[in-house]
XYZ file of C-alpha atoms in Angstrom:
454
model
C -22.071 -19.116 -2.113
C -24.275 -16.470 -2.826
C -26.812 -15.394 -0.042
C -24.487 -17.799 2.516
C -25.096 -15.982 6.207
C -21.917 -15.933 8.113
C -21.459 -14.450 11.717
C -18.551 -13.207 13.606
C -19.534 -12.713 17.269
C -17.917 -12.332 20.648
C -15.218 -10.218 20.132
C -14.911 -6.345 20.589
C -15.627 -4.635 17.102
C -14.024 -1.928 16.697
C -15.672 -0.559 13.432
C -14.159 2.862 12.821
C -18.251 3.996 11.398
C -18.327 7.539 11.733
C -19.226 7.627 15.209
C -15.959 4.996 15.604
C -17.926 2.868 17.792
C -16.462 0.114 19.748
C -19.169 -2.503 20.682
C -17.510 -4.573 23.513
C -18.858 -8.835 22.948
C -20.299 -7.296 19.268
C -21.141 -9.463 16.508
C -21.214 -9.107 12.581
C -23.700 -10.958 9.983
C -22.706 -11.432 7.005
C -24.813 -12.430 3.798
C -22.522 -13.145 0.969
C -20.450 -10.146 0.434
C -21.969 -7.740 1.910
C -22.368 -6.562 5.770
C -26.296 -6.643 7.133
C -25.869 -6.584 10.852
C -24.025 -4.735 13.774
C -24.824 -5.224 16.941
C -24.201 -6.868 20.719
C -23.862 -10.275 20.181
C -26.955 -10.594 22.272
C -28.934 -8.492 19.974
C -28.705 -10.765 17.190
C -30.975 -12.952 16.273
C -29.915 -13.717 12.811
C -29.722 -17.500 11.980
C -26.041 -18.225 9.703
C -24.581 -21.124 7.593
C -21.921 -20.631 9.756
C -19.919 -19.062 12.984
C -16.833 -17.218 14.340
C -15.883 -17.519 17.411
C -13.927 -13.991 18.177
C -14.093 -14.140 22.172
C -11.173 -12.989 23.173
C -10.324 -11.368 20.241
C -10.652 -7.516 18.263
C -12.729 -7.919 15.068
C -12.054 -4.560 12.800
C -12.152 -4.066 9.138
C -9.300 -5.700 7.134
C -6.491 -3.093 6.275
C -5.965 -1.164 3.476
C -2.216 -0.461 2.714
C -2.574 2.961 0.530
C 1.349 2.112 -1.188
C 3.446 -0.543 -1.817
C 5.154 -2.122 -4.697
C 4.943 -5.932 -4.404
C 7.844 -7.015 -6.010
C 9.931 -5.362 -3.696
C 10.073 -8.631 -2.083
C 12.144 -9.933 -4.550
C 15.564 -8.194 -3.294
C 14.491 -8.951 0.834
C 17.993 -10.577 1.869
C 19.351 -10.386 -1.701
C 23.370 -9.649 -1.942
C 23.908 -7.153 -4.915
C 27.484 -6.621 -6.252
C 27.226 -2.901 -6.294
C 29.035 0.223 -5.020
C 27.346 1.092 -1.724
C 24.384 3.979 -2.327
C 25.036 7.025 -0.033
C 21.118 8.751 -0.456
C 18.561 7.886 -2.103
C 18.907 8.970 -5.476
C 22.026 6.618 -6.050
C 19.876 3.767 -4.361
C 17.257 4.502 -7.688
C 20.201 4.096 -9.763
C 22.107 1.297 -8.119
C 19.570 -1.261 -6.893
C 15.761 -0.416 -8.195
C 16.327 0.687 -11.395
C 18.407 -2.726 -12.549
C 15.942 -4.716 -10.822
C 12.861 -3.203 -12.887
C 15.107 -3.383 -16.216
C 15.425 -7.741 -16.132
C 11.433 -7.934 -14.416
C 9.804 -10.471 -16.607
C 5.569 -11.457 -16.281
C 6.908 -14.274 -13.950
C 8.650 -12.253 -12.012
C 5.823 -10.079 -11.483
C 3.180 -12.770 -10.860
C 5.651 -14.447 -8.379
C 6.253 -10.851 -6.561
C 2.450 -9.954 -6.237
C 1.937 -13.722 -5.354
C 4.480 -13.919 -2.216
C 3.466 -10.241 -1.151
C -0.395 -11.108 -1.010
C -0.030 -14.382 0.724
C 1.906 -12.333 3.143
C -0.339 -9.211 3.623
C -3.338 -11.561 3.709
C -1.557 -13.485 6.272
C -1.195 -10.217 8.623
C -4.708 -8.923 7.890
C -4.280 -6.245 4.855
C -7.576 -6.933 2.800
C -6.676 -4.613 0.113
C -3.987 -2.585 -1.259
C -2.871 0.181 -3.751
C 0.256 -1.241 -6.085
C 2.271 0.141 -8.525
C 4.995 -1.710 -10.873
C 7.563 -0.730 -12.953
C 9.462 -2.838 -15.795
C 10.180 -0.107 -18.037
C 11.157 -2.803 -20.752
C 8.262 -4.813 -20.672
C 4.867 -2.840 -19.616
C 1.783 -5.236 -21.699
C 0.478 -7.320 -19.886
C 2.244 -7.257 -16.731
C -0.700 -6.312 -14.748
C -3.295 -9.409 -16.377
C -0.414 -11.520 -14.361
C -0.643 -9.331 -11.174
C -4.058 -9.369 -11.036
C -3.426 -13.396 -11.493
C -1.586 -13.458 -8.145
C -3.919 -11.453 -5.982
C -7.279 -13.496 -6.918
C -5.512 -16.751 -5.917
C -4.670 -15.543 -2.709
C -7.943 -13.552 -2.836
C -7.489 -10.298 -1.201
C -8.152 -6.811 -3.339
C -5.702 -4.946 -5.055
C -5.915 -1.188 -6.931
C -2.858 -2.284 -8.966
C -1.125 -0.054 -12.134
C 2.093 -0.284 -13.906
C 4.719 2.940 -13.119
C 4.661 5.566 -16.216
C 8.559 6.678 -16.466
C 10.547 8.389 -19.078
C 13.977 8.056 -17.333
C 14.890 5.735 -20.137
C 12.880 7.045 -23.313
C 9.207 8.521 -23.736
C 8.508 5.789 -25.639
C 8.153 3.592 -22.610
C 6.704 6.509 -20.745
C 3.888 6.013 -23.428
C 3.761 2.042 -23.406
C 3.987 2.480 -19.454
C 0.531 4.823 -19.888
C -1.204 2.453 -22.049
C -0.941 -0.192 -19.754
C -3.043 1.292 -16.968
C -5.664 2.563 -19.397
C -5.612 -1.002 -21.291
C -6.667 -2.700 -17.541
C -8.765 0.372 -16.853
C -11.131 -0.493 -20.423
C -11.133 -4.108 -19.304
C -12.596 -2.907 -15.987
C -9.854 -4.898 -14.135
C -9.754 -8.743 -13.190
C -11.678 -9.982 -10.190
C -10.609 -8.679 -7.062
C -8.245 -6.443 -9.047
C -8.968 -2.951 -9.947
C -7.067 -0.617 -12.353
C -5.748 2.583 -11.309
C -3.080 5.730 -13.299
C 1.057 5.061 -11.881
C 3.677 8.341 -12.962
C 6.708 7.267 -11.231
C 8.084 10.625 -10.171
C 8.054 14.192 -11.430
C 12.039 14.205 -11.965
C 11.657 11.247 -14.642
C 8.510 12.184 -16.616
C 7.752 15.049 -18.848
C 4.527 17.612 -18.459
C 3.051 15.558 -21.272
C 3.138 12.352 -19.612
C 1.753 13.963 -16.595
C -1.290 15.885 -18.768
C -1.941 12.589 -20.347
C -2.125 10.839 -16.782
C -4.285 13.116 -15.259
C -6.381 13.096 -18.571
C -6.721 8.774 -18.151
C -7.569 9.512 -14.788
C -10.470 11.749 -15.784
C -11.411 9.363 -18.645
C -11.680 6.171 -16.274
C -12.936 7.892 -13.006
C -9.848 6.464 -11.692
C -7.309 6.901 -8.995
C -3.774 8.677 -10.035
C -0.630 8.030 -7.583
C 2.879 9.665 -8.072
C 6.332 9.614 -5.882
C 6.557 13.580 -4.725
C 9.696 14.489 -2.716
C 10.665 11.186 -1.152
C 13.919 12.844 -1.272
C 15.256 16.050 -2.026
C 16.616 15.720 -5.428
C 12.882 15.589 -6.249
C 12.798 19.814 -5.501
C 16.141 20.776 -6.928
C 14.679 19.031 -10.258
C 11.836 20.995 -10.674
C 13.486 23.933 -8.892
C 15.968 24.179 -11.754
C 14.186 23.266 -14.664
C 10.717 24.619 -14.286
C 11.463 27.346 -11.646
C 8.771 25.953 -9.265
C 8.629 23.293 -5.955
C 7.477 19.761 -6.711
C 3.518 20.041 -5.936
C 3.148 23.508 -7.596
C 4.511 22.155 -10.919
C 1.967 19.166 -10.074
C -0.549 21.597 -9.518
C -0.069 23.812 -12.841
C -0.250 20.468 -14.521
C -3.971 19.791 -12.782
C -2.378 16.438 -11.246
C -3.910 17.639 -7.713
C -7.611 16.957 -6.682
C -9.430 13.787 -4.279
C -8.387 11.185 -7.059
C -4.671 12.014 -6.278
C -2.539 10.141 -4.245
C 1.105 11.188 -3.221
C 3.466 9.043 -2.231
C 5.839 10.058 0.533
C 6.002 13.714 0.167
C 8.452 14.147 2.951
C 10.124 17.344 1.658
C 6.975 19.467 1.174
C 7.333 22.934 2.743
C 3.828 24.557 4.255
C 2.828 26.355 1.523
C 2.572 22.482 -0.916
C 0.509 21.665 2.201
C -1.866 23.621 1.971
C -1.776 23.404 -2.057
C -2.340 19.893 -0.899
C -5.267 20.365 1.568
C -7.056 23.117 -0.544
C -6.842 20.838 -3.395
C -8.188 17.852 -1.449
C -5.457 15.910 -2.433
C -4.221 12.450 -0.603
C -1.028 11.739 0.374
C 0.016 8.043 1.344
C 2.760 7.988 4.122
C 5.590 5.302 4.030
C 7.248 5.839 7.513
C 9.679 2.295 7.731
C 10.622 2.651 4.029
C 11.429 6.546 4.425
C 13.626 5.207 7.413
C 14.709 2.571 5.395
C 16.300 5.011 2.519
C 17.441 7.734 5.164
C 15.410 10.476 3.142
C 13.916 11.985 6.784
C 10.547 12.694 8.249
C 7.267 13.594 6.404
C 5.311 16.913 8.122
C 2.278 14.372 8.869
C 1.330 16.716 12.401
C 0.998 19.646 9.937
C -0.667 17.677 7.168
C -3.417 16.412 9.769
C -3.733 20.102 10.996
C -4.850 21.372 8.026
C -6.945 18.199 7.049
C -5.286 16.414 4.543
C -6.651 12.816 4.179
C -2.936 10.842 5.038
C -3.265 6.808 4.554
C -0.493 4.926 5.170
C 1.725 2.605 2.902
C 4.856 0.084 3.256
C 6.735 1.051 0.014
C 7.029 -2.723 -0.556
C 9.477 -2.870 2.383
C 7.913 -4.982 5.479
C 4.006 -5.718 4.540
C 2.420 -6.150 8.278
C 0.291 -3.943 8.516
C 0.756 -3.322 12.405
C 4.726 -3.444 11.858
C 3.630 0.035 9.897
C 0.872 1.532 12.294
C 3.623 1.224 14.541
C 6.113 2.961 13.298
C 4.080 5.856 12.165
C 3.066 5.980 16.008
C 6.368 5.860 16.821
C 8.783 8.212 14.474
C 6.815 11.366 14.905
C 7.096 11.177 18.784
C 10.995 10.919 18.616
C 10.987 13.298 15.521
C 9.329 16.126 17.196
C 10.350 14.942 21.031
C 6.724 15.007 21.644
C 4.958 12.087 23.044
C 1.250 13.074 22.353
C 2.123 14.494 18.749
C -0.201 11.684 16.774
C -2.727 9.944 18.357
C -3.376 6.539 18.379
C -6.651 6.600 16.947
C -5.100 8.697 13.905
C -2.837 5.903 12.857
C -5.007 2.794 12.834
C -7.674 6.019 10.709
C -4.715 6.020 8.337
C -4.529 2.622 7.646
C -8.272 2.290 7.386
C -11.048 4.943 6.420
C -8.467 6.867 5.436
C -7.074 4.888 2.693
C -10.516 3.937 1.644
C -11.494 7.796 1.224
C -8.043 8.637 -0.804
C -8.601 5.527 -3.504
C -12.632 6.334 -3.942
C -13.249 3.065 -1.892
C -16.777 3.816 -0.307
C -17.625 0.501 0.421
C -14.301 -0.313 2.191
C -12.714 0.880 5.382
C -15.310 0.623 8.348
C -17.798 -2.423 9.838
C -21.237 -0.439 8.579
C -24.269 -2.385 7.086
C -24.312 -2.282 3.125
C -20.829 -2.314 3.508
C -18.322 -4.859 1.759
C -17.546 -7.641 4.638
C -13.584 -6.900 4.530
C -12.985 -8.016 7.873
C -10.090 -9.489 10.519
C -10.316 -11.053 13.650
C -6.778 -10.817 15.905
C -6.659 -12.903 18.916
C -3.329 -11.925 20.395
C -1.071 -14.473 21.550
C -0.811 -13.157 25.290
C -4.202 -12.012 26.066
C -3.081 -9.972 29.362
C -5.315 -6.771 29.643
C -8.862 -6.494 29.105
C -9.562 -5.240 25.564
C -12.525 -2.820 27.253
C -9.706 0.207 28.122
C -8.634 2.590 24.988
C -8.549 0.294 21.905
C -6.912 1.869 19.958
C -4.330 2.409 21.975
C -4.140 -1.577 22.240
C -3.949 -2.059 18.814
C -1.256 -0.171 17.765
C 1.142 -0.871 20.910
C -0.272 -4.616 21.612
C -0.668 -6.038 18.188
C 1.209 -8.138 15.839
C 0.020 -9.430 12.158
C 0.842 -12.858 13.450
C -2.091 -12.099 15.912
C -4.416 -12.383 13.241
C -6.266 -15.464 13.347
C -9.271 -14.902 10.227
C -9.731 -12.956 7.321
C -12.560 -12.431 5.724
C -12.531 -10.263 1.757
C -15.919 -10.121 0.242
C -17.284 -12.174 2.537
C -14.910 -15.249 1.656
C -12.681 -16.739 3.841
C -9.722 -16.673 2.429
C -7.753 -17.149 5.863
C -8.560 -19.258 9.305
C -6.198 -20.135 11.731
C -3.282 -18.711 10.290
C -3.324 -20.616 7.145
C -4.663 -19.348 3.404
C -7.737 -21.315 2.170
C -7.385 -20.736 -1.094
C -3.978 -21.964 -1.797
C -1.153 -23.976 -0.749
C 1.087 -22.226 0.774
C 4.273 -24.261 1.258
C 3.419 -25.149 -2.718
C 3.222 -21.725 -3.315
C 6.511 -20.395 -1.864
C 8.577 -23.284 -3.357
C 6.711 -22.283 -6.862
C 7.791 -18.311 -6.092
C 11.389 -19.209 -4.849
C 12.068 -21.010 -8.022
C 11.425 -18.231 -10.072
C 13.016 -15.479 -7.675
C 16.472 -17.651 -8.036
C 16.342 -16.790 -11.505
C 15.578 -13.732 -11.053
C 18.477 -13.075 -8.885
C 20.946 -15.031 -11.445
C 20.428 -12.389 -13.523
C 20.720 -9.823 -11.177
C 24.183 -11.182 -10.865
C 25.740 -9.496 -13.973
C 23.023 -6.736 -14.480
C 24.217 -4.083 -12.116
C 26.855 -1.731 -13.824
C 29.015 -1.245 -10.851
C 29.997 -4.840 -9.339
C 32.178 -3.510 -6.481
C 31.060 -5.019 -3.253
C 28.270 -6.741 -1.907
C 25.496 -5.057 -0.250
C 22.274 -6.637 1.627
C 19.131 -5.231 0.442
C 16.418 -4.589 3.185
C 13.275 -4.032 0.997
């Protein structure tokens, strides 16, 4: 309801402002969606329609997941009859590629359906999605954008530009993201400019991306070296490494967003950092696929904004924060190479900053009230040591108790407000087991089955 007050007090704020100022027993007000008061809980006066009770807890802006592709749910525990992949490039061919060729509008409302509840459910607020059904690009993301406003978190969604198959759907793949763009999106969905990757689309698709990018002030987000057939591509046909060729093409600049980049060498770094350019890292998915360790130290060093994404492989947030902790230490045998402070950034301010998201990403007043509280289940230290620190070794997304998105509740006491869940997933499953019928006799190669993990 419009001018409602709500207030979230008693819990340590941690509100990564500027300053990243932790207010130990702090409180939040809240008039409808909008944040009008930080403070001590003490401080504030403020009168509200109603209360939080965080005591006990860590209140911090909801996450922002800076990649993912929501209907990578649909394979999680799915037995394909294929030929086992031995890199990544064969698990394109093998296992995603089939999959995007049978998605239908169902499938991708169920996907984007099951993958919000369950990112809303572990305290991501918002997140940047793109979708690929080669086949069948209109309208796929009206029914997207369907699924995230019932669960009612925020989504920068787009539909994934490729050529591998013919231009023509490169084209139709285009138009899709600048037909949601016009409409100025739906709800809590915003439109944003998907290339899949630079070894299936031609420097025409790429000029026009960049161009509907321009156009619509929007955000642009490509694959770049997830793996290493990614260079040898543009090696051999254009004579030039994967972010120079982006580069030539004007692709790079602050509305860019990279996806993975693990096998950059220094000098597309600091292509990367002179252009301002994002870069969204995917650390459990990269694991996941076997395709190595992303340069984040050196990307940090020279001040490239880095968010971090899940791929569409496991959507808690903290699962993630974790593992980027965690991979760079045993990577580089160093165990003060990334701080913790870094990582939750990254999933945070971060990610705001690389998808032009001003009012998103930190507890400030005049901001938008995206906001979690996490009470962990074993409350065991006090949460007035390094916080950050706690939150990325200590927490859980089951620990989160409330979500707030534009000042709405749209989660309290581990259940979704807005919808049914156990209605919901029964609804979803019904139209994943179809999905997976015909999954059945897609693949090309029926050899043996394999277990897919994302």
């Amino acid at each position: 309801m419009e001018g409602e007050r709500l207030i979230i007090r008693g819990g340590t704020l941690v509100t990564m402002d500027p300053s990243r100022k932790v207010v130990a027993d702090g409180a939040v007000v809240v008039e409808g969606d909008r944040i009008v008061e930080v403070g001590k809980s003490g401080e504030i006066k403020s009168s509200a329609d109603r209360v939080i009770d965080a005591k006990g807890g860590i209140v911090m802006p909801g996450l922002i997941c800076g990649h993912t592709h929501l209907y990578g749910i649909a394979l999680r525990g799915c037995m394909l009859k294929i030929r086992t992949p031995t890199d990544f490039l064969e698990n394109l061919q093998r296992i995603w590629w089939p999959l995007d060729e049978v998605m239908t509008g169902d499938d991708a409302y169920a996907t984007a359906l099951a993958a919000s509840m369950e990112m809303a459910l572990t305290g991501t607020t918002t997140f940047a999605d793109t979708y690929s059904a080669p086949p069948r690009p209109e309208g796929a993301l009206d029914r997207i954008a369907d699924a995230v406003n019932e669960v009612g978190i925020r989504g920068v969604i787009s539909f994934e530009a490729t050529e591998r198959r013919s231009s023509d759907e490169g084209r139709r793949g285009l138009d899709e993201n600048i037909r949601f763009l016009k409409a100025g999106g739906k709800g809590r969905a915003m439109g944003m400019v998907s290339l899949h990757a630079s070894f299936t689309i031609s420097d025409n698709l790429i000029e026009r991306g960049v161009e509907a990018s321009k156009t619509y002030s929007a955000p642009l987000t490509i694959h770049v070296a997830e793996g290493p057939n990614d260079q040898y591509h543009n090696l051999e046909r254009y004579g030039k490494r994967t972010v120079e060729r982006l580069y030539d093409k004007g692709l790079l600049g602050p509305r860019a967003v990279l996806a993975h980049c693990v096998h950059l060498n220094m000098r597309e770094i600091r292509l990367l950092a002179e252009t301002k350019t994002n870069v969204a890292h995917n650390p459990m998915s990269n694991m996941l696929n076997a395709v190595g360790v992303m340069k984040l130290p050196e990307m940090l060093e020279h001040g490239v904004n880095v968010c971090l994404g899940n791929d569409g492989y496991v959507f808690d947030g903290f699962e993630n924060m974790r593992s980027c902790f965690l991979i760079h230490r045993v990577d580089r045998r160093d165990p003060a190479i990334i701080p913790a402070q870094a990582v939750v950034e990254m999933a945070t301010v971060n990610a705001a900053r690389a998808y032009g998201l001003a009012d998103l990403g930190s507890i400030e007043v005049g901001k938008k009230a995206d906001l979690i509280v996490i009470k962990p289940e074993v409350y065991a230290t006090p949460m007035t040591g390094f916080i950050y620190g706690y939150i990325v070794n200590g927490l859980k997304g089951g620990d989160v108790q409330t979500v707030v998105v534009d000042g709405e509740v749209i989660m309290e006491n581990r259940r979704l407000t807005k919808i049914d869940g156990e209605v919901t997933c029964e609804k979803v499953r019904k139209i994943i087991e179809r999905l997976w019928e015909r999954l059945g006799i897609s693949p090309a190669e029926a050899v043996e089955p394999l277990s897919i993990g994302r």
